[in-house]
Amino acid sequence: MPEPQSTEFFLILITVFGALVWWLIVAKQLVFRILAACLAFIPAMAFGVAAVNKYYDYYQNWNAAISDLTNQGVQAAANVPASGGSKPGVKFGMFLGQSIDTELAAQAGVTVRLNVRGSLSHIQRRVYVYLPPQYFQSAWQSYRFPVLELIHGFPGNPQDWISVLSVNTTLNSMVSQGTAKPTVLVLPDANGGRGISLQCLNQWHGPQDDTYLSLDLPRYIGTHLRVQAPGHGWGIAGYSEGGFCAANMGLQHGNIFSYSGVLSGYFQPSDNQLTDPPRTVSAFHTRKQERDNTPIEELQTLGPRRHIASFWLGTGGAARNDVRDSETFQQLLQNRQPVVPLKIIASGGHTMYTWRLLLPEMLNWMTPRLAHEAEAADRQNGVPPAGKQNGTAASSRGQPQHQGA
């Protein structure tokens, strides 16, 4: 079957629509004319959806669309203990009553779905966690992995990182090529629903999203998984609205997130969008609250001793507002971070196409730095270097040697 963005798929929809319209015109009986009109609505609607999909370069194939809509390929986790045991991944955890296939996980990694409740925010949401193959390999069994928290855009959901942007397979491929380092990926539901936009902020008399994403979730992941404690070895990144979250939280919580990647982000919050009924509301009660959560203004008022994340920026060159905002933010950052990478995809807009191209660049910049901090922390705690087993280098088959950044 032609893929959802292919010319053939659009031609099929046009042909089917034309045939049904012709049937509507030539049919003599009213019942057939009504039937033809109803059926013609289906390809017309599908054409509109496909056009939007092609414009934003969202689903490139049917597998991605089905995976996103049905959550297929993402295992639901009842409990995830902190260690994989004496053998890689053995007795790692029980997933829907079944053990993980650790041999397969040691080759491709595994994605699990958690329901995480925050003790401070009292928010409970689903969180996807991707554990790289190395997590299950014996040569890495003592290593506490770095973590990258990834924030989706609006409208969207955390699965988009996997089903649309393929962040897990991209990371695996880059690790095998030596251009990235093994990292645990944490993909939270940042808004609590597809039609809701909360911009990762603590709402006045509402959900405390910032607290959940920057305190509750890192604490939970740091406790239940074999990863570094929040702080050194933790990064955050996001695209579009998630890019605003990464920028704001990287400034607000430099003690939690050492690195921040902003893909086509914006740097001044807008009104939140809610549902039931659909409406926009301000997240702030006072002008000071808004100013303290506006990255452009934050950078101009931060004290010299305030620790912030190190930033990487990326955007599409065809999205002029994105470029202008990113360049302004970069200029302000350079007072604190002399070298601020800014990658511009010349033909890219504010689309998934752009973020697919930016993703490898961001991972190449961030994951070696996260790994460097993770290794330093392990050395300080007397943990043997990762990728070594019994004093010898791990073989390149399934257990690549891990090198510092």
Coordinates of C-alpha atoms in Angstrom, one line a residue:
M1 CA 0.0 0.0 0.0
P2 CA 1.4 3.5 -0.8
E3 CA 2.7 5.3 2.2
P4 CA 0.7 8.2 3.7
Q5 CA 2.8 11.0 2.1
S6 CA 3.3 9.4 -1.3
T7 CA 1.8 10.8 -4.5
E8 CA 0.2 7.5 -5.3
F9 CA -1.8 7.6 -2.1
F10 CA -3.2 11.1 -3.0
L11 CA -4.0 9.9 -6.5
I12 CA -5.9 7.0 -5.1
L13 CA -8.0 9.2 -2.8
I14 CA -8.7 11.6 -5.7
T15 CA -9.7 8.7 -8.0
V16 CA -12.0 7.2 -5.4
F17 CA -13.6 10.5 -4.6
G18 CA -14.1 11.2 -8.4
A19 CA -15.7 7.8 -8.9
L20 CA -18.1 8.3 -6.0
V21 CA -19.1 11.8 -7.3
W22 CA -19.7 10.3 -10.7
W23 CA -21.9 7.7 -9.1
L24 CA -23.8 10.4 -7.2
I25 CA -24.5 12.2 -10.5
V26 CA -25.6 9.2 -12.6
A27 CA -27.5 7.3 -9.9
K28 CA -31.2 7.4 -10.5
Q29 CA -32.5 6.1 -7.2
L30 CA -32.3 8.4 -4.2
V31 CA -31.0 5.7 -1.9
F32 CA -27.9 5.2 -4.1
R33 CA -27.3 8.9 -4.4
I34 CA -27.4 9.3 -0.6
L35 CA -25.0 6.3 -0.2
A36 CA -22.6 7.8 -2.8
A37 CA -22.6 11.2 -1.1
C38 CA -21.9 9.6 2.3
L39 CA -19.1 7.4 0.9
A40 CA -17.5 10.4 -0.9
F41 CA -17.1 12.1 2.4
I42 CA -14.6 9.4 3.5
P43 CA -11.9 10.0 0.8
A44 CA -12.4 13.7 1.0
M45 CA -11.8 13.7 4.7
A46 CA -8.8 11.4 4.3
F47 CA -7.4 13.7 1.7
G48 CA -7.6 16.6 4.1
V49 CA -5.9 14.6 6.9
A50 CA -3.2 13.4 4.5
A51 CA -2.5 16.9 3.3
V52 CA -2.0 18.2 6.9
N53 CA 0.2 15.1 7.6
K54 CA 2.3 15.8 4.5
Y55 CA 2.6 19.6 5.3
Y56 CA 3.9 18.9 8.8
D57 CA 5.8 15.8 7.7
Y58 CA 4.3 13.9 10.6
Y59 CA 3.7 10.2 9.7
Q60 CA 6.0 9.0 7.0
N61 CA 4.7 5.4 7.0
W62 CA 1.7 3.5 8.1
N63 CA 3.6 1.7 10.9
A64 CA 4.4 5.0 12.5
A65 CA 0.7 6.0 12.4
I66 CA -0.6 2.7 13.7
S67 CA 2.0 2.7 16.5
D68 CA 1.1 6.2 17.5
L69 CA -2.6 5.6 17.5
T70 CA -2.6 2.2 19.2
N71 CA 0.6 2.4 21.4
Q72 CA 1.8 -0.9 19.8
G73 CA 5.4 -1.8 20.4
V74 CA 5.5 0.0 23.8
Q75 CA 5.3 -2.5 26.7
A76 CA 3.4 -1.5 29.9
A77 CA 5.5 -1.9 33.0
A78 CA 4.2 -2.9 36.4
N79 CA 7.5 -2.3 38.1
V80 CA 11.0 -1.5 37.1
P81 CA 13.7 -2.4 39.7
A82 CA 17.0 -0.6 39.9
S83 CA 19.3 -3.4 38.6
G84 CA 19.3 -6.1 36.1
G85 CA 20.8 -8.7 38.4
S86 CA 24.0 -10.8 38.0
K87 CA 23.3 -11.6 34.3
P88 CA 22.3 -8.9 31.8
G89 CA 18.6 -8.2 32.3
V90 CA 17.8 -11.5 34.0
K91 CA 14.9 -11.0 36.4
F92 CA 14.9 -7.4 35.3
G93 CA 11.2 -7.0 35.9
M94 CA 7.8 -8.5 35.2
F95 CA 5.9 -6.8 32.4
L96 CA 2.3 -7.7 32.2
G97 CA 3.1 -10.9 33.9
Q98 CA 5.9 -11.8 31.5
S99 CA 9.6 -11.3 31.8
I100 CA 11.5 -9.2 29.3
D101 CA 13.3 -11.1 26.5
T102 CA 16.7 -10.0 27.8
E103 CA 18.6 -11.4 24.8
L104 CA 16.5 -9.3 22.5
A105 CA 16.7 -6.3 24.8
A106 CA 20.5 -6.6 24.9
Q107 CA 20.5 -6.1 21.1
A108 CA 17.8 -3.4 20.5
G109 CA 17.0 -2.1 24.0
V110 CA 13.4 -1.9 25.3
T111 CA 10.7 0.7 25.8
V112 CA 8.5 0.5 28.8
R113 CA 5.5 2.4 29.9
L114 CA 5.1 3.6 33.5
N115 CA 2.5 5.3 35.5
V116 CA 4.4 7.8 37.6
R117 CA 2.8 9.7 40.5
G118 CA 4.6 12.7 41.9
S119 CA 4.9 13.0 45.6
L120 CA 5.3 16.8 45.5
S121 CA 3.0 17.7 42.5
H122 CA 0.4 14.9 43.2
I123 CA 0.3 14.5 39.4
Q124 CA 0.1 11.0 37.9
R125 CA 0.8 10.5 34.2
R126 CA 2.2 8.0 31.8
V127 CA 5.9 8.0 31.1
Y128 CA 7.8 6.1 28.5
V129 CA 11.3 5.0 29.2
Y130 CA 13.7 3.7 26.6
L131 CA 16.5 1.6 28.0
P132 CA 19.4 1.1 25.5
P133 CA 20.8 -2.3 24.8
Q134 CA 23.8 -1.7 27.0
Y135 CA 21.5 -1.5 30.0
F136 CA 21.1 -5.3 29.7
Q137 CA 24.7 -6.3 28.9
S138 CA 27.0 -7.7 31.5
A139 CA 29.9 -5.4 30.6
W140 CA 27.7 -2.4 31.7
Q141 CA 26.0 -3.9 34.7
S142 CA 27.7 -1.6 37.2
Y143 CA 27.4 1.6 35.1
R144 CA 24.8 4.2 36.1
F145 CA 23.6 5.6 32.8
P146 CA 23.0 9.2 32.0
V147 CA 19.5 10.3 31.3
L148 CA 17.9 12.6 28.7
E149 CA 14.3 13.8 29.4
L150 CA 12.5 14.5 26.1
I151 CA 9.5 16.8 26.0
H152 CA 7.0 16.6 23.1
G153 CA 5.3 19.5 21.4
F154 CA 1.6 20.6 21.2
P155 CA -0.6 19.0 20.0
G156 CA 1.3 15.7 20.6
N157 CA 2.1 13.0 23.0
P158 CA 5.3 11.3 24.2
Q159 CA 5.1 8.4 21.8
D160 CA 5.8 10.9 19.0
W161 CA 9.5 10.8 19.9
I162 CA 9.5 7.1 19.0
S163 CA 6.8 6.6 16.4
V164 CA 7.5 9.8 14.4
L165 CA 11.0 10.9 15.2
S166 CA 12.5 7.4 15.9
V167 CA 14.7 8.7 18.7
N168 CA 15.5 5.2 20.0
T169 CA 16.6 3.7 16.7
T170 CA 18.5 6.9 15.9
L171 CA 20.3 6.8 19.2
N172 CA 21.2 3.1 18.7
S173 CA 22.5 3.7 15.2
M174 CA 24.6 6.6 16.4
V175 CA 26.0 4.6 19.3
S176 CA 27.1 1.8 17.0
Q177 CA 28.8 4.4 14.7
G178 CA 30.5 6.0 17.7
T179 CA 28.8 9.4 17.3
A180 CA 26.6 9.1 20.4
K181 CA 26.8 7.5 23.8
P182 CA 24.3 5.1 25.5
T183 CA 21.7 7.1 27.3
V184 CA 18.4 6.3 29.0
L185 CA 15.6 8.3 27.4
V186 CA 12.6 9.4 29.5
L187 CA 9.5 10.6 27.6
P188 CA 6.8 12.0 29.9
D189 CA 3.3 13.1 29.1
A190 CA 4.0 16.8 29.6
N191 CA 0.5 18.2 29.4
G192 CA -1.9 15.5 30.6
G193 CA -3.7 15.2 27.3
R194 CA -3.4 15.8 23.5
G195 CA -5.7 18.8 23.5
I196 CA -4.1 20.5 26.5
S197 CA -1.1 22.9 26.5
L198 CA 0.4 23.7 29.8
Q199 CA 4.0 24.5 28.7
C200 CA 5.6 22.6 31.6
L201 CA 4.7 25.4 34.0
N202 CA 3.4 25.4 37.6
Q203 CA -0.2 26.6 37.1
W204 CA -1.8 29.1 39.4
H205 CA -4.4 27.1 41.3
G206 CA -3.7 24.2 38.9
P207 CA -1.4 21.3 37.9
Q208 CA 2.2 21.8 39.1
D209 CA 3.8 20.6 35.8
D210 CA 7.2 22.1 36.4
T211 CA 7.4 20.4 39.8
Y212 CA 6.4 17.1 38.3
L213 CA 8.8 17.2 35.4
S214 CA 11.8 18.6 37.1
L215 CA 11.6 17.2 40.6
D216 CA 9.1 14.3 40.9
L217 CA 10.0 12.5 37.7
P218 CA 13.8 12.7 38.0
R219 CA 13.6 11.5 41.6
Y220 CA 11.4 8.6 40.6
I221 CA 13.7 7.6 37.7
G222 CA 16.8 8.1 39.8
T223 CA 15.4 5.8 42.4
H224 CA 14.0 3.0 40.3
L225 CA 16.5 2.7 37.5
R226 CA 20.3 2.2 37.3
V227 CA 21.0 5.8 36.3
Q228 CA 22.8 8.8 37.6
A229 CA 21.2 10.9 40.3
P230 CA 19.5 14.0 39.0
G231 CA 22.0 16.7 38.4
H232 CA 25.2 15.7 36.7
G233 CA 24.6 13.3 33.8
W234 CA 21.0 14.6 33.2
G235 CA 19.8 16.5 30.2
I236 CA 16.5 17.8 28.9
A237 CA 15.4 18.5 25.3
G238 CA 12.2 19.3 23.4
Y239 CA 10.8 20.5 20.1
S240 CA 8.3 23.3 19.6
E241 CA 6.4 23.7 22.9
G242 CA 8.8 21.1 24.3
G243 CA 11.6 23.4 23.2
F244 CA 10.2 26.2 25.4
C245 CA 10.0 23.7 28.2
A246 CA 13.7 22.7 27.7
A247 CA 14.8 26.4 27.6
N248 CA 12.8 27.4 30.7
M249 CA 13.6 24.4 32.8
G250 CA 17.3 24.5 31.8
L251 CA 17.4 28.0 33.2
Q252 CA 15.2 27.2 36.2
H253 CA 16.8 23.9 37.2
G254 CA 20.4 23.9 36.4
N255 CA 21.0 21.8 39.5
I256 CA 18.9 19.0 37.9
F257 CA 19.6 19.3 34.2
S258 CA 23.2 19.9 33.1
Y259 CA 22.4 20.2 29.4
S260 CA 19.5 21.5 27.4
G261 CA 18.6 21.0 23.7
V262 CA 16.0 23.4 22.2
L263 CA 14.6 22.4 18.8
S264 CA 12.5 25.1 17.2
G265 CA 11.5 26.4 20.7
Y266 CA 10.1 29.7 21.6
F267 CA 11.2 31.8 24.5
Q268 CA 8.1 33.7 25.7
P269 CA 5.2 31.7 27.1
S270 CA 1.7 32.1 25.6
D271 CA -1.6 31.4 27.1
N272 CA -2.3 27.8 28.0
Q273 CA -4.9 25.9 26.1
L274 CA -7.5 23.7 27.9
T275 CA -10.4 21.5 26.9
D276 CA -13.9 20.9 28.2
P277 CA -14.7 23.5 27.1
P278 CA -11.8 24.6 24.8
R279 CA -10.4 27.8 26.1
T280 CA -7.2 29.7 26.7
V281 CA -6.1 30.8 30.1
S282 CA -3.0 32.5 31.6
A283 CA -0.7 30.3 33.7
F284 CA 0.4 33.2 35.8
H285 CA -1.2 35.2 38.6
T286 CA 1.4 38.0 38.6
R287 CA 3.7 39.7 36.2
K288 CA 6.7 38.5 38.2
Q289 CA 5.7 34.9 37.7
E290 CA 5.5 35.4 34.0
R291 CA 8.8 37.3 33.9
D292 CA 10.5 34.5 35.9
N293 CA 9.3 31.9 33.3
T294 CA 10.2 33.9 30.1
P295 CA 13.6 32.7 29.0
I296 CA 14.5 35.9 27.2
E297 CA 13.8 37.9 30.3
E298 CA 15.2 35.3 32.7
L299 CA 18.6 35.5 31.1
Q300 CA 18.7 39.2 31.6
T301 CA 17.9 39.0 35.3
L302 CA 19.7 35.8 36.5
G303 CA 22.4 36.4 39.1
P304 CA 26.0 35.6 38.2
R305 CA 26.1 32.7 40.7
R306 CA 23.0 31.1 39.3
H307 CA 23.9 27.7 37.8
I308 CA 22.1 27.0 34.5
A309 CA 22.3 24.2 31.9
S310 CA 24.6 24.3 28.9
F311 CA 22.5 24.8 25.8
W312 CA 22.3 23.5 22.2
L313 CA 19.9 25.2 19.8
G314 CA 18.5 24.2 16.5
T315 CA 15.8 25.4 14.1
G316 CA 14.5 25.4 10.5
G317 CA 15.8 28.2 8.3
A318 CA 12.4 28.6 6.6
A319 CA 10.7 29.4 9.9
R320 CA 11.9 33.0 10.2
N321 CA 10.4 33.7 13.6
D322 CA 12.1 30.6 14.9
V323 CA 15.4 31.7 13.6
R324 CA 15.1 35.2 14.9
D325 CA 14.1 34.0 18.4
S326 CA 16.9 31.4 18.5
E327 CA 19.5 33.9 17.5
T328 CA 18.3 36.3 20.2
F329 CA 18.4 33.6 22.8
Q330 CA 21.8 32.5 21.6
Q331 CA 23.2 36.1 21.9
L332 CA 21.9 36.4 25.4
L333 CA 23.2 33.0 26.4
Q334 CA 26.7 33.9 25.2
N335 CA 27.1 36.1 28.3
R336 CA 27.0 32.9 30.3
Q337 CA 28.1 30.2 27.8
P338 CA 30.7 31.6 25.3
V339 CA 30.0 29.0 22.7
V340 CA 26.4 28.2 22.1
P341 CA 25.8 25.9 19.1
L342 CA 23.0 26.9 16.8
K343 CA 22.2 24.5 13.9
I344 CA 19.9 25.8 11.2
I345 CA 18.4 23.5 8.6
A346 CA 18.2 25.7 5.6
S347 CA 15.0 24.3 4.0
G348 CA 13.4 23.3 7.3
G349 CA 10.2 24.8 8.7
H350 CA 8.4 24.2 12.0
T351 CA 7.9 20.6 11.2
M352 CA 8.8 17.0 12.1
Y353 CA 11.0 17.0 9.0
T354 CA 13.2 19.6 10.6
W355 CA 13.3 17.9 14.0
R356 CA 14.3 14.6 12.4
L357 CA 17.3 16.3 10.9
L358 CA 18.2 18.2 14.1
L359 CA 17.9 15.2 16.4
P360 CA 21.2 13.4 15.4
E361 CA 23.0 16.8 15.7
M362 CA 21.6 17.3 19.2
L363 CA 22.4 13.7 20.3
N364 CA 25.9 14.0 19.0
W365 CA 26.5 17.1 21.0
M366 CA 24.7 16.1 24.2
T367 CA 25.1 12.4 24.9
P368 CA 29.0 12.4 25.0
R369 CA 28.8 15.2 27.6
L370 CA 26.2 13.4 29.6
A371 CA 28.4 10.2 29.4
H372 CA 31.5 12.1 30.5
E373 CA 29.7 13.3 33.6
A374 CA 28.3 9.8 34.3
E375 CA 31.7 8.3 34.0
A376 CA 33.2 10.9 36.3
A377 CA 30.6 10.2 38.9
D378 CA 31.2 6.5 38.7
R379 CA 34.9 6.9 39.1
Q380 CA 34.3 9.0 42.2
N381 CA 32.2 6.2 43.6
G382 CA 34.8 3.6 42.7
V383 CA 32.7 1.9 39.9
P384 CA 34.8 0.2 37.2
P385 CA 34.7 1.8 33.7
A386 CA 31.8 0.8 31.6
G387 CA 32.3 -1.5 28.7
K388 CA 35.0 -3.4 30.6
Q389 CA 34.5 -7.0 31.8
N390 CA 37.1 -8.8 33.9
G391 CA 39.7 -6.1 32.9
T392 CA 39.3 -6.7 29.2
A393 CA 37.5 -4.6 26.6
A394 CA 34.0 -5.9 25.7
S395 CA 33.7 -7.3 22.3
S396 CA 32.2 -5.2 19.6
R397 CA 29.5 -7.9 19.1
G398 CA 26.6 -6.8 21.3
Q399 CA 28.9 -5.2 24.0
P400 CA 30.6 -2.2 22.5
Q401 CA 33.4 -0.6 24.5
H402 CA 32.3 2.6 26.1
Q403 CA 34.7 5.6 25.9
G404 CA 34.6 8.9 27.7
A405 CA 33.6 12.1 25.9

